[in-house]
Amino acid sequence: MKDSYGRKIEYLRLSITDRCNLRCRYCMPEEGVESVGHGGVLSYEELLRIAAAATRLGVRKIRVTGGEPLVRKGVVGFVKQLAELPGHPEITLTTNGLLLDGMAADLKQAGLSRVNISLDTLREDRFEEITRRPGLQRVLDGIHQAAAVGLNPLKINMVPIRGVNADEIADFGRLTLEHPWEVRFIEFMPVSGGLGYTDENRFSAQEIMTELESLGSLTPVERSGPAGPARLFRYSESLGRVGVIPAVSSHFCGECNRLRVTADGRIRPCLLCSDELDIREALRQNVSNTGLEELLRAAVVAKPKQHRVGEKDYQEGRRGMQQIGG
Ligand code: SAM
Ligand code: SF4
């Protein structure tokens, strides 16, 4: 599938739940989070129909996300069904890592190829401050277990925020000296209102680079796989690499190859634009496979050229990342 700007769309992100066992301050409010509830969330059967239609249209990679995908019952079996779809798309998953230690082996066995783990601090007290829950050691155990069972190359995502955790960028960069991991730094994005985003507390890609270079000089790394938003670098003796994702300060939209499906069954052509197409209603009206494919194609056509964050009239949306599926 090609969109109106010639971008090849081959990556689908499926949010399988809007529930989460953490409450990261930049993603979700502490209270008053309305879950779409059991009936509102797409069933695994519905998600599989979407995934199958997408693979027929050329999608090669499917990421399972949320909310926290590992809190949804049956996720291992779902991963297995995704991996067995005709065309055998690559299946990856984004998680906060809390439940990974006990699940990594089963997920690998089910056909998961890789995992991205979100971690914003290496300090227990700060972990609790940012996520409003304890659990740093469990996440670290999950990371090591994922690497041990071969969910590689393992990626760690960190969102540096000024005055919160940006002073740990070099500590995260240091992890790549000893481990063959990709540690990626993602600029804080104004996804949803009321979660503390300001232009001032966003730590820019340029500032992230400066922090990383305090450890040693960085050499750009050529990508071996398909294009992605991260600019990759390595230190001279490092086993892993670091990635910087300038989500806001410079457009990565030219390389955008993805569609998202929210937990409540909306296709979202762009993370940072609120436009969505209702696919749940179509599924519940017994849409045909051809009808499903048409909906996906329509979403691809609706992809905007680029997001409008930073423009005068840009407004944060009403949905948090945990609903959209970051
Ligand atoms: N719960 C899982 C996790 O945390 O990895 C998956 C869903 S979470 C919404 C996906 C990613 O979105 C996480 O890496 C998180 O750091 C990121 N995220 C959430 N809100 C964000 C924001 N405002 N700006 C940048 N990244 C954000
Ligand atoms: Fe949950 Fe992930 Fe959002 Fe944190 S970033 S609250 S772990 S969905």
Short mmCIF file of C-alpha atoms and ligand atoms in Angstrom, two decimals:
data_model
loop_
_atom_site.label_atom_id
_atom_site.label_comp_id
_atom_site.label_asym_id
_atom_site.label_seq_id
_atom_site.Cartn_x
_atom_site.Cartn_y
_atom_site.Cartn_z
CA MET A 1 0.00 0.00 0.00
CA LYS A 2 1.28 3.44 -0.92
CA ASP A 3 -0.19 6.59 0.60
CA SER A 4 -0.89 9.89 -1.16
CA TYR A 5 2.73 10.99 -0.66
CA GLY A 6 4.35 7.83 -2.01
CA ARG A 7 5.16 6.30 1.38
CA LYS A 8 4.97 2.52 1.48
CA ILE A 9 2.80 1.40 4.41
CA GLU A 10 3.95 -1.96 5.74
CA TYR A 11 3.78 -1.65 9.50
CA LEU A 12 0.70 -2.05 11.69
CA ARG A 13 0.51 -1.20 15.38
CA LEU A 14 -2.30 -2.91 17.25
CA SER A 15 -3.31 -1.65 20.66
CA ILE A 16 -4.88 -4.62 22.41
CA THR A 17 -5.91 -2.88 25.64
CA ASP A 18 -6.15 0.59 27.11
CA ARG A 19 -5.53 -0.76 30.62
CA CYS A 20 -2.16 -0.48 32.29
CA ASN A 21 -0.43 -1.60 35.48
CA LEU A 22 1.56 1.66 35.65
CA ARG A 23 0.46 5.29 35.57
CA CYS A 24 3.36 7.11 33.90
CA ARG A 25 2.79 10.80 34.52
CA TYR A 26 3.44 11.83 30.92
CA CYS A 27 1.04 9.20 29.53
CA MET A 28 -1.91 8.74 31.88
CA PRO A 29 -3.54 10.68 34.70
CA GLU A 30 -3.52 8.97 38.10
CA GLU A 31 -7.28 8.74 38.41
CA GLY A 32 -10.37 9.21 36.36
CA VAL A 33 -9.05 7.17 33.44
CA GLU A 34 -12.09 5.81 31.72
CA SER A 35 -11.43 2.40 30.28
CA VAL A 36 -13.39 1.46 27.19
CA GLY A 37 -14.33 -1.75 29.01
CA HIS A 38 -14.56 -5.33 27.89
CA GLY A 39 -17.23 -4.87 25.20
CA GLY A 40 -15.57 -1.76 23.79
CA VAL A 41 -12.18 -3.35 23.23
CA LEU A 42 -11.68 -5.34 20.05
CA SER A 43 -11.77 -9.09 20.61
CA TYR A 44 -8.77 -11.17 19.54
CA GLU A 45 -10.88 -12.51 16.66
CA GLU A 46 -11.56 -8.97 15.47
CA LEU A 47 -7.91 -7.98 15.82
CA LEU A 48 -6.87 -11.06 13.86
CA ARG A 49 -9.24 -10.20 11.02
CA ILE A 50 -7.68 -6.73 10.83
CA ALA A 51 -4.16 -8.15 10.94
CA ALA A 52 -4.96 -10.70 8.22
CA ALA A 53 -6.45 -8.00 5.97
CA ALA A 54 -3.41 -5.81 6.54
CA THR A 55 -0.98 -8.60 5.64
CA ARG A 56 -2.93 -9.27 2.45
CA LEU A 57 -2.34 -5.61 1.62
CA GLY A 58 1.40 -5.88 2.16
CA VAL A 59 1.94 -5.26 5.88
CA ARG A 60 5.11 -7.11 6.90
CA LYS A 61 5.45 -6.12 10.53
CA ILE A 62 2.88 -6.02 13.35
CA ARG A 63 3.55 -4.49 16.75
CA VAL A 64 1.35 -5.42 19.70
CA THR A 65 1.00 -2.54 22.13
CA GLY A 66 -1.42 -0.83 24.50
CA GLY A 67 -1.94 0.32 27.35
CA GLU A 68 0.12 -2.51 28.69
CA PRO A 69 -0.32 -5.46 26.33
CA LEU A 70 0.93 -8.05 28.82
CA VAL A 71 -1.98 -7.38 31.19
CA ARG A 72 -4.49 -8.70 28.65
CA LYS A 73 -5.35 -12.35 29.23
CA GLY A 74 -4.49 -14.60 26.31
CA VAL A 75 -1.82 -12.35 24.81
CA VAL A 76 0.62 -15.24 24.27
CA GLY A 77 -1.94 -17.20 22.24
CA PHE A 78 -2.78 -14.07 20.28
CA VAL A 79 0.88 -13.52 19.40
CA LYS A 80 1.03 -17.12 18.19
CA GLN A 81 -1.99 -16.61 15.93
CA LEU A 82 -0.49 -13.41 14.52
CA ALA A 83 2.81 -15.15 13.81
CA GLU A 84 1.00 -17.94 11.98
CA LEU A 85 -0.87 -15.62 9.61
CA PRO A 86 -0.23 -16.28 5.91
CA GLY A 87 2.86 -14.37 4.88
CA HIS A 88 4.28 -14.76 8.42
CA PRO A 89 4.60 -11.10 9.36
CA GLU A 90 7.26 -10.16 11.90
CA ILE A 91 5.59 -9.79 15.32
CA THR A 92 7.02 -7.37 17.88
CA LEU A 93 5.69 -5.99 21.14
CA THR A 94 6.09 -2.84 23.24
CA THR A 95 5.84 -3.28 27.01
CA ASN A 96 6.68 -1.56 30.26
CA GLY A 97 8.45 -4.81 31.19
CA LEU A 98 6.77 -5.38 34.57
CA LEU A 99 5.39 -8.80 33.60
CA LEU A 100 8.06 -9.73 31.10
CA ASP A 101 10.26 -11.86 33.35
CA GLY A 102 7.57 -14.53 33.66
CA MET A 103 6.32 -14.28 30.06
CA ALA A 104 9.37 -13.74 27.84
CA ALA A 105 10.04 -17.45 27.18
CA ASP A 106 6.41 -18.18 26.26
CA LEU A 107 6.24 -15.13 24.01
CA LYS A 108 9.40 -16.19 22.21
CA GLN A 109 8.01 -19.69 21.83
CA ALA A 110 4.77 -18.24 20.45
CA GLY A 111 6.68 -16.55 17.64
CA LEU A 112 7.43 -13.05 18.98
CA SER A 113 10.59 -11.86 17.31
CA ARG A 114 11.57 -8.79 19.32
CA VAL A 115 10.49 -6.59 22.17
CA ASN A 116 10.73 -2.87 23.00
CA ILE A 117 10.80 -2.10 26.71
CA SER A 118 9.95 1.36 27.99
CA LEU A 119 12.06 2.49 30.90
CA ASP A 120 12.62 6.10 31.91
CA THR A 121 14.90 5.83 34.92
CA LEU A 122 17.44 3.49 36.50
CA ARG A 123 16.67 4.74 40.02
CA GLU A 124 13.99 3.03 42.12
CA ASP A 125 12.74 6.18 43.87
CA ARG A 126 12.43 7.97 40.56
CA PHE A 127 10.74 4.98 38.94
CA GLU A 128 8.00 5.24 41.52
CA GLU A 129 7.77 9.00 41.06
CA ILE A 130 7.38 8.73 37.29
CA THR A 131 5.17 5.64 37.06
CA ARG A 132 3.33 6.08 40.40
CA ARG A 133 4.08 2.40 41.14
CA PRO A 134 7.11 0.44 42.41
CA GLY A 135 8.81 -2.13 40.18
CA LEU A 136 12.17 -1.09 38.72
CA GLN A 137 13.83 -4.40 39.65
CA ARG A 138 11.04 -6.38 38.00
CA VAL A 139 11.51 -4.40 34.79
CA LEU A 140 15.27 -4.96 34.88
CA ASP A 141 14.70 -8.70 35.43
CA GLY A 142 12.30 -8.64 32.48
CA ILE A 143 14.89 -6.98 30.26
CA HIS A 144 17.54 -9.56 31.11
CA GLN A 145 15.11 -12.44 30.68
CA ALA A 146 13.96 -11.13 27.28
CA ALA A 147 17.59 -10.95 26.15
CA ALA A 148 18.30 -14.42 27.55
CA VAL A 149 15.46 -16.07 25.62
CA GLY A 150 16.56 -14.38 22.38
CA LEU A 151 14.05 -11.55 21.88
CA ASN A 152 16.81 -9.65 20.15
CA PRO A 153 17.88 -7.05 19.21
CA LEU A 154 16.36 -5.79 22.41
CA LYS A 155 15.31 -2.15 22.42
CA ILE A 156 14.84 0.13 25.40
CA ASN A 157 12.78 3.31 24.97
CA MET A 158 13.36 6.30 27.23
CA VAL A 159 11.48 9.62 27.18
CA PRO A 160 13.76 12.27 28.73
CA ILE A 161 11.95 15.15 30.43
CA ARG A 162 13.73 18.22 31.74
CA GLY A 163 13.81 18.34 35.53
CA VAL A 164 12.53 14.74 35.77
CA ASN A 165 15.00 12.23 34.27
CA ALA A 166 17.01 13.99 31.55
CA ASP A 167 20.10 13.82 33.80
CA GLU A 168 20.12 10.02 33.26
CA ILE A 169 20.63 10.09 29.50
CA ALA A 170 24.34 9.29 29.78
CA ASP A 171 23.58 6.43 32.23
CA PHE A 172 21.23 4.93 29.67
CA GLY A 173 23.79 5.45 26.90
CA ARG A 174 26.33 3.61 29.06
CA LEU A 175 24.14 0.48 28.95
CA THR A 176 25.09 0.10 25.27
CA LEU A 177 28.78 -0.21 26.17
CA GLU A 178 28.11 -3.48 27.98
CA HIS A 179 25.01 -4.87 26.30
CA PRO A 180 24.10 -5.43 22.64
CA TRP A 181 20.92 -3.41 23.13
CA GLU A 182 19.49 -0.46 21.22
CA VAL A 183 18.70 2.31 23.68
CA ARG A 184 16.42 4.88 22.08
CA PHE A 185 15.61 8.35 23.33
CA ILE A 186 12.23 9.70 22.23
CA GLU A 187 11.33 13.36 22.47
CA PHE A 188 8.39 14.03 24.79
CA MET A 189 5.31 14.54 22.60
CA PRO A 190 2.19 16.65 23.21
CA VAL A 191 -0.17 13.75 22.57
CA SER A 192 -2.88 14.46 25.10
CA GLY A 193 -3.71 17.57 27.14
CA GLY A 194 -3.23 17.76 30.92
CA LEU A 195 -0.15 15.55 31.15
CA GLY A 196 2.47 18.18 31.76
CA TYR A 197 3.87 18.67 28.25
CA THR A 198 5.49 22.03 27.60
CA ASP A 199 7.98 23.03 24.92
CA GLU A 200 10.36 23.88 27.76
CA ASN A 201 10.37 20.48 29.46
CA ARG A 202 10.75 18.61 26.18
CA PHE A 203 14.43 17.64 25.96
CA SER A 204 15.28 18.09 22.30
CA ALA A 205 17.11 15.61 20.07
CA GLN A 206 20.02 18.06 19.92
CA GLU A 207 20.25 18.23 23.71
CA ILE A 208 20.02 14.43 23.93
CA MET A 209 22.98 14.15 21.51
CA THR A 210 25.02 16.55 23.64
CA GLU A 211 24.36 14.47 26.77
CA LEU A 212 25.26 11.26 24.94
CA GLU A 213 28.47 12.75 23.55
CA SER A 214 29.62 13.48 27.11
CA LEU A 215 30.36 9.72 27.26
CA GLY A 216 32.43 9.56 24.09
CA SER A 217 32.21 10.36 20.41
CA LEU A 218 29.38 8.80 18.42
CA THR A 219 29.54 7.34 14.93
CA PRO A 220 26.37 7.14 12.81
CA VAL A 221 25.18 3.60 12.09
CA GLU A 222 23.73 2.61 8.73
CA ARG A 223 20.35 0.92 9.02
CA SER A 224 20.21 -2.65 7.86
CA GLY A 225 16.42 -3.05 8.03
CA PRO A 226 13.57 -0.87 6.78
CA ALA A 227 13.46 2.86 7.53
CA GLY A 228 12.39 3.92 11.00
CA PRO A 229 12.25 7.16 12.95
CA ALA A 230 15.43 6.61 15.01
CA ARG A 231 18.78 8.10 14.05
CA LEU A 232 21.28 5.48 15.17
CA PHE A 233 24.81 5.87 16.56
CA ARG A 234 27.41 3.86 18.42
CA TYR A 235 30.40 4.47 20.65
CA SER A 236 33.69 3.08 19.42
CA GLU A 237 33.82 0.08 21.80
CA SER A 238 30.12 -0.39 22.35
CA LEU A 239 28.23 -3.67 21.95
CA GLY A 240 24.94 -1.91 21.36
CA ARG A 241 23.82 1.36 19.85
CA VAL A 242 21.86 4.45 20.77
CA GLY A 243 18.96 5.91 18.80
CA VAL A 244 17.51 9.40 18.92
CA ILE A 245 13.95 10.00 17.77
CA PRO A 246 13.27 13.68 17.05
CA ALA A 247 9.52 13.17 17.23
CA VAL A 248 8.75 16.87 17.60
CA SER A 249 11.81 18.97 16.79
CA SER A 250 12.17 17.70 13.24
CA HIS A 251 9.67 15.84 11.17
CA PHE A 252 10.31 12.13 10.75
CA CYS A 253 7.01 11.94 8.91
CA GLY A 254 8.67 11.48 5.51
CA GLU A 255 9.66 7.97 6.62
CA CYS A 256 6.38 7.06 8.27
CA ASN A 257 5.40 3.56 7.18
CA ARG A 258 2.68 2.76 9.72
CA LEU A 259 -0.99 2.57 10.59
CA ARG A 260 -2.36 2.27 14.12
CA VAL A 261 -5.46 0.58 15.44
CA THR A 262 -6.65 1.78 18.86
CA ALA A 263 -7.90 -0.62 21.53
CA ASP A 264 -11.48 0.51 20.89
CA GLY A 265 -11.27 -0.19 17.19
CA ARG A 266 -10.41 3.04 15.43
CA ILE A 267 -7.82 3.15 12.67
CA ARG A 268 -5.58 6.10 13.37
CA PRO A 269 -3.61 7.19 10.30
CA CYS A 270 -1.28 9.49 12.32
CA LEU A 271 -0.27 9.35 15.99
CA LEU A 272 -0.33 13.12 16.36
CA CYS A 273 -3.55 13.91 14.46
CA SER A 274 -6.93 13.12 16.02
CA ASP A 275 -8.62 11.89 12.80
CA GLU A 276 -9.74 8.26 13.03
CA LEU A 277 -11.84 5.75 11.10
CA ASP A 278 -14.22 3.42 12.93
CA ILE A 279 -13.33 -0.18 12.13
CA ARG A 280 -15.08 -1.74 15.16
CA GLU A 281 -18.53 -0.84 13.91
CA ALA A 282 -17.74 -2.35 10.52
CA LEU A 283 -16.48 -5.56 12.15
CA ARG A 284 -19.58 -5.84 14.30
CA GLN A 285 -21.76 -5.38 11.22
CA ASN A 286 -19.98 -8.39 9.69
CA VAL A 287 -18.01 -6.46 7.12
CA SER A 288 -16.57 -8.64 4.34
CA ASN A 289 -12.81 -9.16 3.95
CA THR A 290 -12.90 -6.88 0.91
CA GLY A 291 -14.73 -4.24 2.97
CA LEU A 292 -12.06 -4.48 5.67
CA GLU A 293 -9.32 -4.04 3.10
CA GLU A 294 -11.13 -0.99 1.72
CA LEU A 295 -11.24 0.58 5.18
CA LEU A 296 -7.52 0.02 5.65
CA ARG A 297 -6.82 1.50 2.22
CA ALA A 298 -8.98 4.53 3.08
CA ALA A 299 -6.94 5.05 6.26
CA VAL A 300 -3.74 4.92 4.23
CA VAL A 301 -5.10 7.54 1.83
CA ALA A 302 -6.07 9.68 4.84
CA LYS A 303 -2.52 9.77 6.21
CA PRO A 304 -1.48 13.42 6.44
CA LYS A 305 1.84 14.48 4.94
CA GLN A 306 3.14 15.41 8.39
CA HIS A 307 2.04 16.22 11.93
CA ARG A 308 1.37 19.82 12.90
CA VAL A 309 2.90 19.93 16.37
CA GLY A 310 4.61 23.28 16.83
CA GLU A 311 2.21 25.12 14.52
CA LYS A 312 0.20 27.95 16.07
CA ASP A 313 -3.18 26.24 16.02
CA TYR A 314 -1.98 22.73 17.01
CA GLN A 315 -4.06 21.30 19.83
CA GLU A 316 -3.26 18.26 21.93
CA GLY A 317 -5.86 15.53 21.48
CA ARG A 318 -8.20 14.10 24.05
CA ARG A 319 -6.84 10.56 23.93
CA GLY A 320 -3.77 9.54 25.90
CA MET A 321 -1.03 7.37 24.44
CA GLN A 322 -2.34 4.40 26.44
CA GLN A 323 -5.54 4.53 24.37
CA ILE A 324 -3.95 5.14 21.00
CA GLY A 325 -1.18 2.60 21.42
CA GLY A 326 2.16 4.36 21.49
N1 SAM B 1 2.71 0.19 28.11
C1 SAM B 1 3.64 -0.05 27.09
C2 SAM B 1 4.92 0.72 27.31
O1 SAM B 1 4.97 1.61 28.16
O2 SAM B 1 5.88 0.40 26.62
C3 SAM B 1 3.14 0.21 25.68
C4 SAM B 1 2.29 1.42 25.46
S1 SAM B 1 3.08 2.99 25.78
C5 SAM B 1 1.77 4.09 25.44
C6 SAM B 1 4.18 3.10 24.38
C7 SAM B 1 5.24 4.14 24.45
O3 SAM B 1 4.65 5.43 24.43
C8 SAM B 1 6.12 4.10 25.68
O4 SAM B 1 7.45 3.92 25.25
C9 SAM B 1 5.96 5.47 26.31
O5 SAM B 1 7.15 5.93 26.86
C10 SAM B 1 5.53 6.28 25.11
N2 SAM B 1 4.83 7.52 25.45
C11 SAM B 1 3.70 7.67 26.15
N3 SAM B 1 3.34 8.98 26.23
C12 SAM B 1 4.31 9.67 25.56
C13 SAM B 1 4.53 11.05 25.28
N4 SAM B 1 3.68 12.00 25.68
N5 SAM B 1 5.62 11.39 24.55
C14 SAM B 1 6.49 10.44 24.12
N6 SAM B 1 6.33 9.13 24.34
C15 SAM B 1 5.26 8.74 25.06
FE1 SF4 B 2 1.27 2.45 30.89
FE2 SF4 B 2 3.03 2.48 28.89
FE3 SF4 B 2 1.50 4.62 29.41
FE4 SF4 B 2 3.39 3.99 31.13
S1 SF4 B 2 3.71 4.60 29.00
S2 SF4 B 2 1.25 4.51 31.64
S3 SF4 B 2 3.42 1.82 30.99
S4 SF4 B 2 0.80 2.66 28.72
#
